[in-house]
Tab-separated table of C-alpha atoms and ligand atoms in Angstrom:
chain	number	residue	atom	x	y	z
A	1	MET	CA	-30.888	56.798	-14.710
A	2	ILE	CA	-30.775	60.000	-12.083
A	3	GLU	CA	-32.835	62.777	-12.242
A	4	PHE	CA	-33.408	66.002	-10.580
A	5	ARG	CA	-36.674	66.880	-10.440
A	6	ASP	CA	-36.987	71.253	-9.186
A	7	VAL	CA	-34.812	71.071	-6.887
A	8	VAL	CA	-33.500	73.625	-4.342
A	9	LYS	CA	-30.813	74.069	-1.945
A	10	ARG	CA	-30.816	77.411	0.713
A	11	TYR	CA	-27.579	77.799	2.870
A	12	GLY	CA	-30.036	80.225	5.336
A	13	GLU	CA	-30.910	83.385	2.851
A	14	GLN	CA	-28.419	81.810	0.146
A	15	LEU	CA	-30.202	79.586	-2.861
A	16	ALA	CA	-27.250	77.482	-4.024
A	17	VAL	CA	-29.566	75.734	-6.254
A	18	ASP	CA	-32.586	77.178	-7.372
A	19	HIS	CA	-35.299	74.865	-8.968
A	20	VAL	CA	-33.403	72.867	-11.076
A	21	SER	CA	-34.336	69.829	-12.924
A	22	PHE	CA	-32.354	67.458	-15.779
A	23	SER	CA	-32.487	63.974	-16.019
A	24	ILE	CA	-29.475	61.834	-17.241
A	25	PRO	CA	-29.663	58.687	-19.018
A	26	GLU	CA	-27.936	55.309	-18.521
A	27	GLY	CA	-24.426	55.161	-18.798
A	28	GLU	CA	-24.367	59.042	-20.397
A	29	VAL	CA	-21.434	61.695	-18.801
A	30	CYS	CA	-22.889	64.726	-18.253
A	31	VAL	CA	-21.159	67.844	-17.189
A	32	LEU	CA	-21.899	70.214	-14.750
A	33	ILE	CA	-20.280	74.436	-16.136
A	34	GLY	CA	-20.122	77.478	-14.949
A	35	PRO	CA	-18.442	79.694	-12.450
A	36	SER	CA	-17.122	79.523	-9.035
A	37	GLY	CA	-20.244	79.535	-6.666
A	38	CYS	CA	-22.594	78.445	-8.685
A	39	GLY	CA	-23.861	75.654	-7.064
A	40	LYS	CA	-22.269	72.764	-8.858
A	41	THR	CA	-20.878	70.370	-5.907
A	42	THR	CA	-23.608	71.657	-4.024
A	43	SER	CA	-25.353	69.793	-6.607
A	44	LEU	CA	-23.139	66.316	-6.317
A	45	LYS	CA	-23.842	66.698	-2.945
A	46	LEU	CA	-27.157	66.190	-3.103
A	47	VAL	CA	-27.186	63.057	-5.335
A	48	ASN	CA	-25.377	61.243	-2.507
A	49	ARG	CA	-27.172	62.546	-0.026
A	50	MET	CA	-23.837	64.450	1.420
A	51	LEU	CA	-26.307	67.400	1.938
A	52	GLU	CA	-30.142	67.298	1.759
A	53	PRO	CA	-32.146	69.602	-1.022
A	54	SER	CA	-33.981	72.462	0.985
A	55	GLY	CA	-37.815	71.735	-1.557
A	56	GLY	CA	-37.368	68.841	-5.001
A	57	GLU	CA	-36.303	65.731	-4.963
A	58	ILE	CA	-33.919	63.079	-6.759
A	59	LEU	CA	-34.527	60.294	-8.493
A	60	LEU	CA	-32.168	57.466	-8.924
A	61	ASN	CA	-33.451	54.706	-11.137
A	62	GLU	CA	-36.969	55.584	-10.663
A	63	ARG	CA	-36.433	56.068	-6.832
A	64	SER	CA	-35.880	58.172	-4.739
A	65	VAL	CA	-32.240	59.493	-3.244
A	66	ALA	CA	-34.534	59.965	0.239
A	67	SER	CA	-35.479	56.502	0.465
A	68	ILE	CA	-32.377	55.128	0.431
A	69	SER	CA	-29.947	54.989	3.679
A	70	PRO	CA	-26.668	56.892	3.120
A	71	ASP	CA	-24.475	53.925	3.293
A	72	GLU	CA	-26.353	51.984	0.618
A	73	LEU	CA	-26.864	54.879	-1.581
A	74	ARG	CA	-22.500	56.038	-1.758
A	75	ARG	CA	-21.960	51.952	-2.507
A	76	GLY	CA	-23.125	52.193	-5.239
A	77	ILE	CA	-22.080	55.809	-6.234
A	78	GLY	CA	-18.536	56.604	-6.400
A	79	TYR	CA	-16.954	60.228	-5.619
A	80	VAL	CA	-14.113	61.747	-6.901
A	81	ILE	CA	-14.088	65.100	-4.623
A	82	GLN	CA	-12.363	68.537	-5.938
A	83	SER	CA	-8.613	68.465	-5.111
A	84	VAL	CA	-8.437	64.693	-4.789
A	85	GLY	CA	-8.778	64.174	-1.040
A	86	LEU	CA	-7.152	61.301	-0.918
A	87	PHE	CA	-5.680	60.478	2.529
A	88	PRO	CA	-1.747	61.552	3.049
A	89	HIS	CA	-1.906	58.503	6.515
A	90	MET	CA	-2.597	56.050	3.612
A	91	ASN	CA	-0.869	53.904	1.079
A	92	VAL	CA	-2.309	53.317	-2.816
A	93	ALA	CA	-3.898	50.599	-1.669
A	94	GLU	CA	-5.246	50.970	1.500
A	95	ASN	CA	-6.783	54.393	-0.397
A	96	VAL	CA	-8.422	52.704	-3.538
A	97	GLY	CA	-9.208	49.848	-0.942
A	98	ILE	CA	-11.557	52.228	1.819
A	99	VAL	CA	-15.045	51.591	0.074
A	100	PRO	CA	-14.634	47.706	-0.349
A	101	ARG	CA	-12.926	47.027	3.111
A	102	LEU	CA	-15.870	48.917	4.171
A	103	LEU	CA	-18.141	47.077	2.461
A	104	LYS	CA	-15.986	43.868	4.249
A	105	TRP	CA	-14.658	42.335	1.252
A	106	GLU	CA	-12.001	39.742	2.198
A	107	ARG	CA	-8.806	41.148	2.257
A	108	ALA	CA	-7.587	38.916	-1.298
A	109	ARG	CA	-10.841	40.136	-2.886
A	110	ARG	CA	-9.134	43.832	-1.264
A	111	GLU	CA	-6.507	43.524	-3.155
A	112	ARG	CA	-7.466	42.023	-6.703
A	113	ARG	CA	-9.463	44.895	-7.020
A	114	THR	CA	-7.384	47.139	-5.910
A	115	ASP	CA	-4.049	45.508	-8.921
A	116	GLU	CA	-6.715	45.250	-11.824
A	117	LEU	CA	-7.584	49.342	-10.956
A	118	LEU	CA	-4.413	50.068	-10.378
A	119	ASP	CA	-3.624	48.470	-13.984
A	120	LEU	CA	-7.004	50.054	-15.215
A	121	ILE	CA	-5.672	53.574	-14.892
A	122	GLY	CA	-2.293	52.627	-16.245
A	123	LEU	CA	0.138	52.592	-13.220
A	124	GLU	CA	1.599	49.745	-12.009
A	125	PRO	CA	0.764	48.228	-9.270
A	126	GLN	CA	3.969	46.256	-8.007
A	127	LEU	CA	4.926	50.111	-8.088
A	128	TYR	CA	2.742	52.006	-6.565
A	129	ARG	CA	0.669	49.200	-4.317
A	130	GLU	CA	3.078	50.339	-1.491
A	131	LYS	CA	3.415	54.330	-2.263
A	132	TYR	CA	2.136	57.521	-0.840
A	133	PRO	CA	-0.248	60.295	-1.760
A	134	ALA	CA	3.527	62.629	-1.211
A	135	GLN	CA	5.175	60.163	-3.621
A	136	LEU	CA	2.675	61.024	-6.359
A	137	SER	CA	2.718	63.642	-9.373
A	138	GLY	CA	-1.080	65.119	-8.689
A	139	GLY	CA	-1.486	63.569	-12.326
A	140	GLU	CA	-1.201	60.092	-10.751
A	141	ALA	CA	-3.740	60.463	-7.373
A	142	GLN	CA	-6.019	62.064	-9.630
A	143	ARG	CA	-5.691	58.341	-11.459
A	144	ILE	CA	-5.806	56.877	-8.169
A	145	GLY	CA	-8.692	59.243	-7.014
A	146	VAL	CA	-10.725	57.967	-10.002
A	147	ALA	CA	-9.633	53.935	-9.081
A	148	ARG	CA	-10.764	54.526	-5.852
A	149	ALA	CA	-13.693	55.823	-7.044
A	150	LEU	CA	-14.992	52.981	-9.379
A	151	ALA	CA	-13.420	50.361	-6.275
A	152	ALA	CA	-16.704	48.514	-5.448
A	153	ASP	CA	-18.119	48.910	-9.284
A	154	PRO	CA	-20.551	51.435	-8.556
A	155	PRO	CA	-22.461	52.176	-12.074
A	156	VAL	CA	-22.768	55.684	-11.134
A	157	LEU	CA	-19.961	57.822	-10.899
A	158	LEU	CA	-19.949	62.034	-9.180
A	159	MET	CA	-16.552	63.071	-10.205
A	160	ASP	CA	-15.805	67.469	-9.182
A	161	GLU	CA	-12.941	68.081	-10.794
A	162	PRO	CA	-11.330	65.458	-10.083
A	163	PHE	CA	-8.513	66.784	-13.091
A	164	GLY	CA	-9.236	70.235	-11.883
A	165	ALA	CA	-5.768	70.394	-10.186
A	166	VAL	CA	-2.675	69.400	-12.608
A	167	ASP	CA	-1.458	71.439	-15.330
A	168	PRO	CA	-2.532	71.257	-19.119
A	169	LEU	CA	-0.798	68.709	-20.800
A	170	ASN	CA	-1.288	66.148	-18.476
A	171	ARG	CA	-5.324	67.064	-17.846
A	172	GLU	CA	-5.562	66.750	-22.073
A	173	VAL	CA	-3.308	62.967	-21.493
A	174	LEU	CA	-5.930	62.125	-17.917
A	175	GLN	CA	-8.931	63.818	-20.294
A	176	LEU	CA	-8.288	61.049	-23.154
A	177	GLU	CA	-7.521	58.317	-20.458
A	178	PHE	CA	-11.340	58.868	-19.058
A	179	ALA	CA	-12.964	58.936	-22.483
A	180	ALA	CA	-11.478	55.771	-22.668
A	181	LEU	CA	-12.475	54.094	-19.521
A	182	GLN	CA	-15.975	54.776	-19.752
A	183	ARG	CA	-16.616	53.773	-23.063
A	184	LYS	CA	-15.072	50.463	-21.499
A	185	LEU	CA	-17.451	50.952	-18.190
A	186	GLN	CA	-20.157	52.906	-19.507
A	187	LYS	CA	-21.088	54.559	-16.071
A	188	THR	CA	-23.108	57.251	-15.850
A	189	VAL	CA	-21.168	60.112	-14.586
A	190	VAL	CA	-21.698	63.250	-13.283
A	191	PHE	CA	-18.453	65.210	-13.845
A	192	VAL	CA	-18.266	68.890	-12.439
A	193	THR	CA	-15.547	71.690	-14.658
A	194	HIS	CA	-14.870	75.781	-14.727
A	195	ASP	CA	-12.910	74.514	-18.486
A	196	LEU	CA	-15.500	74.492	-21.392
A	197	ASP	CA	-12.638	72.096	-24.269
A	198	GLU	CA	-12.801	69.739	-21.065
A	199	ALA	CA	-17.016	69.703	-21.258
A	200	ILE	CA	-16.915	69.249	-24.447
A	201	ARG	CA	-14.392	66.565	-24.973
A	202	LEU	CA	-16.138	64.309	-21.664
A	203	GLY	CA	-19.988	65.052	-21.943
A	204	ASP	CA	-22.740	63.270	-23.917
A	205	THR	CA	-24.180	66.483	-22.653
A	206	ILE	CA	-23.620	69.901	-20.885
A	207	VAL	CA	-25.428	71.872	-18.169
A	208	ILE	CA	-24.827	75.313	-18.153
A	209	MET	CA	-25.413	76.406	-14.588
A	210	LYS	CA	-25.136	80.118	-13.505
A	211	ASP	CA	-26.161	81.885	-9.568
A	212	GLY	CA	-28.137	78.245	-8.998
A	213	SER	CA	-29.824	77.852	-11.997
A	214	ILE	CA	-29.567	76.266	-15.022
A	215	VAL	CA	-29.139	78.604	-17.880
A	216	GLN	CA	-28.681	75.934	-21.401
A	217	HIS	CA	-29.207	71.863	-20.858
A	218	GLY	CA	-27.884	69.886	-24.632
A	219	VAL	CA	-25.283	68.660	-26.256
A	220	PRO	CA	-22.352	69.670	-26.678
A	221	GLU	CA	-22.239	70.695	-30.505
A	222	ASP	CA	-25.834	72.517	-29.673
A	223	ILE	CA	-24.604	74.595	-26.939
A	224	LEU	CA	-21.557	75.556	-29.358
A	225	ALA	CA	-24.064	75.854	-32.431
A	226	ASN	CA	-27.083	78.003	-30.738
A	227	PRO	CA	-26.383	79.762	-27.731
A	228	ALA	CA	-28.776	79.985	-25.976
A	229	ASP	CA	-28.421	83.689	-23.933
A	230	GLU	CA	-25.697	86.837	-24.363
A	231	PHE	CA	-24.443	84.624	-20.764
A	232	VAL	CA	-23.885	81.412	-22.749
A	233	ARG	CA	-22.399	83.309	-25.757
A	234	ARG	CA	-19.334	85.099	-23.746
A	235	PHE	CA	-19.301	81.716	-21.716
A	236	VAL	CA	-18.497	79.164	-24.883
A	237	GLY	CA	-16.077	81.821	-26.265
A	238	THR	CA	-15.054	83.704	-30.104
A	239	ASP	CA	-14.021	80.381	-31.056
A	240	ARG	CA	-16.456	78.247	-30.605
A	241	ALA	CA	-16.784	77.846	-34.481
A	242	LEU	CA	-13.780	76.204	-33.883
A	243	LYS	CA	-14.302	74.567	-30.528
A	244	ARG	CA	-17.423	72.843	-31.724
A	245	LEU	CA	-15.551	70.929	-34.042
A	246	ALA	CA	-13.960	69.280	-31.106
A	247	CYS	CA	-17.605	67.560	-30.764
A	248	PHE	CA	-17.227	65.311	-34.063
A	249	GLU	CA	-15.317	62.482	-34.203
A	250	VAL	CA	-13.126	62.267	-37.759
A	251	SER	CA	-14.254	58.218	-38.321
A	252	GLU	CA	-17.764	60.140	-39.009
A	253	TYR	CA	-16.371	61.940	-41.394
A	254	MET	CA	-13.811	60.355	-43.466
A	255	GLN	CA	-13.952	59.750	-46.661
A	256	THR	CA	-12.303	57.251	-48.917
A	257	ALA	CA	-8.607	58.324	-49.653
A	258	ASN	CA	-6.296	57.474	-53.219
A	259	THR	CA	-4.505	55.527	-52.405
A	260	VAL	CA	-0.665	53.933	-54.251
A	261	THR	CA	2.562	52.398	-53.469
A	262	ARG	CA	5.547	54.104	-53.389
A	263	HIS	CA	7.002	51.305	-55.669
A	264	GLU	CA	4.267	52.024	-58.164
A	265	ALA	CA	4.652	56.466	-57.923
A	266	GLU	CA	8.553	55.490	-58.769
A	267	GLN	CA	7.684	53.205	-61.988
A	268	ARG	CA	4.681	55.478	-63.502
A	269	GLY	CA	6.472	58.808	-62.638
A	270	ARG	CA	4.433	62.620	-62.223
A	271	GLU	CA	1.167	60.121	-63.505
A	272	PRO	CA	1.742	57.373	-60.886
A	273	ASN	CA	-2.128	56.386	-61.030
A	274	GLY	CA	-1.884	55.503	-64.905
A	275	ASP	CA	-5.811	55.605	-64.647
A	276	GLY	CA	-6.643	58.805	-66.190
A	277	ARG	CA	-7.603	61.044	-63.448
A	278	ILE	CA	-6.015	63.196	-61.354
A	279	HIS	CA	-7.051	62.682	-57.688
A	280	PRO	CA	-6.530	66.451	-54.748
A	281	VAL	CA	-4.577	64.359	-52.721
A	282	LEU	CA	-2.352	60.741	-53.091
A	283	TRP	CA	-1.153	59.230	-50.215
A	284	VAL	CA	2.243	57.271	-50.992
A	285	THR	CA	2.296	54.233	-49.132
A	286	ASP	CA	5.391	52.132	-48.498
A	287	ASP	CA	4.707	47.839	-49.426
A	288	ASP	CA	3.028	47.475	-45.071
A	289	ASN	CA	0.790	50.097	-46.351
A	290	ALA	CA	2.134	52.670	-44.206
A	291	LEU	CA	2.135	56.210	-45.261
A	292	VAL	CA	5.376	57.790	-46.046
A	293	GLY	CA	4.533	60.963	-48.396
A	294	MET	CA	2.050	62.654	-51.074
A	295	LEU	CA	1.034	63.878	-54.300
A	296	GLU	CA	-0.626	66.770	-54.995
A	297	PRO	CA	-1.842	67.793	-58.697
A	298	ASP	CA	0.245	69.878	-61.084
A	299	PRO	CA	-1.615	72.579	-62.360
A	300	ASP	CA	1.289	73.612	-64.674
A	301	HIS	CA	2.082	70.784	-66.212
A	302	ALA	CA	1.168	70.266	-70.186
A	303	SER	CA	-1.003	67.345	-70.078
A	304	ARG	CA	-2.666	68.009	-66.614
A	305	LEU	CA	-2.824	64.688	-65.304
A	306	ALA	CA	0.711	64.947	-63.539
A	307	TYR	CA	1.466	65.280	-60.394
A	308	ARG	CA	3.843	67.848	-58.375
A	309	PRO	CA	6.811	65.322	-57.382
A	310	TYR	CA	7.020	63.255	-54.322
A	311	VAL	CA	6.124	64.929	-51.363
A	312	ALA	CA	7.252	63.053	-47.491
A	313	LEU	CA	5.792	62.952	-45.054
A	314	HIS	CA	5.486	61.632	-41.641
A	315	PRO	CA	2.348	59.469	-40.245
A	316	GLU	CA	2.483	60.742	-36.348
A	317	GLU	CA	3.143	64.317	-37.628
A	318	VAL	CA	0.077	64.569	-40.553
A	319	GLY	CA	-1.993	61.491	-39.696
A	320	VAL	CA	-4.931	62.080	-37.224
A	321	GLN	CA	-6.513	58.543	-35.722
A	322	PRO	CA	-10.101	57.950	-36.262
A	323	PRO	CA	-11.242	58.720	-32.740
A	324	SER	CA	-9.810	61.879	-33.032
A	325	SER	CA	-11.885	64.991	-33.098
A	326	LEU	CA	-11.959	67.123	-36.668
A	327	ARG	CA	-9.938	69.829	-34.654
A	328	GLU	CA	-7.677	67.742	-34.682
A	329	ALA	CA	-7.865	66.948	-38.013
A	330	LEU	CA	-8.485	71.114	-38.975
A	331	SER	CA	-5.012	71.072	-36.581
A	332	ARG	CA	-3.109	68.937	-39.074
A	333	ILE	CA	-4.650	70.341	-41.777
A	334	LEU	CA	-3.628	74.119	-42.267
A	335	GLY	CA	-0.769	73.140	-39.907
A	336	GLN	CA	0.820	71.077	-42.756
A	337	GLY	CA	-1.242	73.235	-45.955
A	338	LEU	CA	-2.536	70.489	-46.913
A	339	ARG	CA	-6.184	70.095	-48.742
A	340	ALA	CA	-6.838	66.790	-46.225
A	341	ALA	CA	-5.652	64.911	-43.576
A	342	PRO	CA	-4.868	61.563	-43.653
A	343	VAL	CA	-6.731	58.876	-41.370
A	344	VAL	CA	-4.533	56.477	-39.936
A	345	ASP	CA	-3.867	53.404	-37.894
A	346	GLU	CA	-1.373	53.803	-35.452
A	347	ARG	CA	0.517	51.559	-37.704
A	348	GLY	CA	0.419	54.120	-40.439
A	349	THR	CA	-2.066	52.659	-42.092
A	350	VAL	CA	-3.629	54.716	-44.437
A	351	LEU	CA	-7.410	53.895	-43.183
A	352	GLY	CA	-8.970	57.533	-45.282
A	353	GLU	CA	-9.163	61.517	-45.174
A	354	VAL	CA	-10.876	63.841	-44.029
A	355	ARG	CA	-10.777	67.199	-46.393
A	356	LEU	CA	-10.867	70.616	-45.635
A	357	SER	CA	-13.989	71.445	-48.142
A	358	ASP	CA	-15.837	68.692	-45.688
A	359	ILE	CA	-14.845	70.470	-42.800
A	360	GLU	CA	-15.901	74.022	-43.787
A	361	GLU	CA	-19.091	72.559	-45.209
A	362	LEU	CA	-20.383	71.345	-40.597
A	363	ASN	CA	-18.871	74.451	-39.827
A	364	GLN	CA	-20.714	76.755	-42.506
A	365	LYS	CA	-24.632	74.470	-41.774
A	366	GLY	CA	-24.032	74.311	-38.159
A	367	ILE	CA	-23.196	77.817	-36.349
A	368	VAL	CA	-26.503	79.175	-36.667
A	369	ARG	CA	-26.223	82.769	-35.030
B	401	ATP	N1	-21.855	75.451	4.075
B	401	ATP	C1	-22.497	76.257	3.250
B	401	ATP	N2	-22.292	77.186	3.887
B	401	ATP	C2	-22.817	78.058	3.231
B	401	ATP	N3	-22.536	78.711	1.997
B	401	ATP	C3	-22.466	77.598	1.364
B	401	ATP	C4	-21.823	76.426	1.885
B	401	ATP	N4	-21.710	75.311	1.041
B	401	ATP	C5	-22.163	76.487	0.181
B	401	ATP	N5	-22.407	77.797	-0.203
B	401	ATP	C6	-22.573	78.361	-1.532
B	401	ATP	O1	-23.196	78.230	-1.596
B	401	ATP	C7	-22.648	78.411	-3.587
B	401	ATP	C8	-22.371	76.986	-4.532
B	401	ATP	O2	-21.826	76.385	-3.839
B	401	ATP	P1	-20.952	75.233	-4.601
B	401	ATP	O3	-19.772	74.826	-3.644
B	401	ATP	O4	-21.551	74.151	-4.647
B	401	ATP	O5	-19.956	76.132	-5.851
B	401	ATP	P2	-18.957	75.345	-7.391
B	401	ATP	O6	-19.857	75.945	-8.096
B	401	ATP	O7	-19.049	73.881	-6.639
B	401	ATP	O8	-18.050	76.241	-7.072
B	401	ATP	P3	-16.680	75.902	-7.849
B	401	ATP	O9	-16.231	76.118	-8.981
B	401	ATP	O10	-15.709	77.508	-7.285
B	401	ATP	O11	-15.771	74.612	-7.052
B	401	ATP	C9	-21.867	79.168	-3.084
B	401	ATP	O12	-22.391	80.482	-3.278
B	401	ATP	C10	-21.259	79.447	-1.795
B	401	ATP	O13	-20.341	80.165	-1.420
B	402	MG	MG1	-17.067	73.173	-5.796
């Protein structure tokens, strides 16, 4: 969908983008990351012709962007600029409606679209339509920036540190919202960030840049497992084994869980499942199938087929949901001193479990150097 072919951008003597080639398939998120001044923003601006390259070309759907007028180009490309960039003298509805207004949509259609987008990003239209940027929190302003870029439903989005200006907690909320939105909308996205965790969470692929060049391009788990050189190794940090776990979804590593109802556990005492087998963890559920506790084997018991006394658990403290990452599962496991984390839905129903032993095995297999 987007292809950089040997792209060069000079500012006078300085090479801001130095012979860069890579491509992004339709519907994927490609994250550009690297130190300040390495050429990320410049690369983005070359895509929608806010800047012209000094050499090479960029293709959009196999057409050179140089052959498409900037007006037409920008209709198909939403742009979220570094540090939000909402117009302070326009209210939220006017900010979101900028591109539709340029496209001369009728007022009613614009208003419908604005409300639809505010709903989509989780801001009540009634409450937010008329607000001015100064009356928004940092996170809300960032969301409006994303809504504005989506207004004309462009297939391509350029996002320059869209969540850079918010604190880490809110940033994580915005990232998760964006990931959910992207699963639904399937845009082709070039996303710039400084934040490696953000890159891992959102990127289908990651391009690591340094001094205008690409030093590594790949899927997050490979970059973390096999950094191309010392620069990337230092960039991804010493805890890359842990970070890499953020690339894997719980749903893919979930195993069948053994469960028993509370009622059954009470009736049969320390041998609740009565099948003559002992499980490393037996999850206890209430009558609605929601997790309420667990039983672990009692190695000291004479029959060796008994469990220790019942331990009460709260699904929201120990459980992970299927779209979460193995990194989260591991933190639950370690935080609670368990052998496995239960996988639950939002109602606490046990869907399966993620085992510590599986996570350890995955880590040993993956990290080559
Ligand atoms: N208009 C300009 N004129 C001259 N030099 C520029 C101009 N814009 C950017 N540069 C230089 O080009 C290089 C790349 O800048 P760019 O804005 O692409 O960096 P970046 O990777 O986005 O950095 P940051 O993470 O700080 O946003 C920098 O060294 C910068 O000083
Ligand atoms: Mg920049």
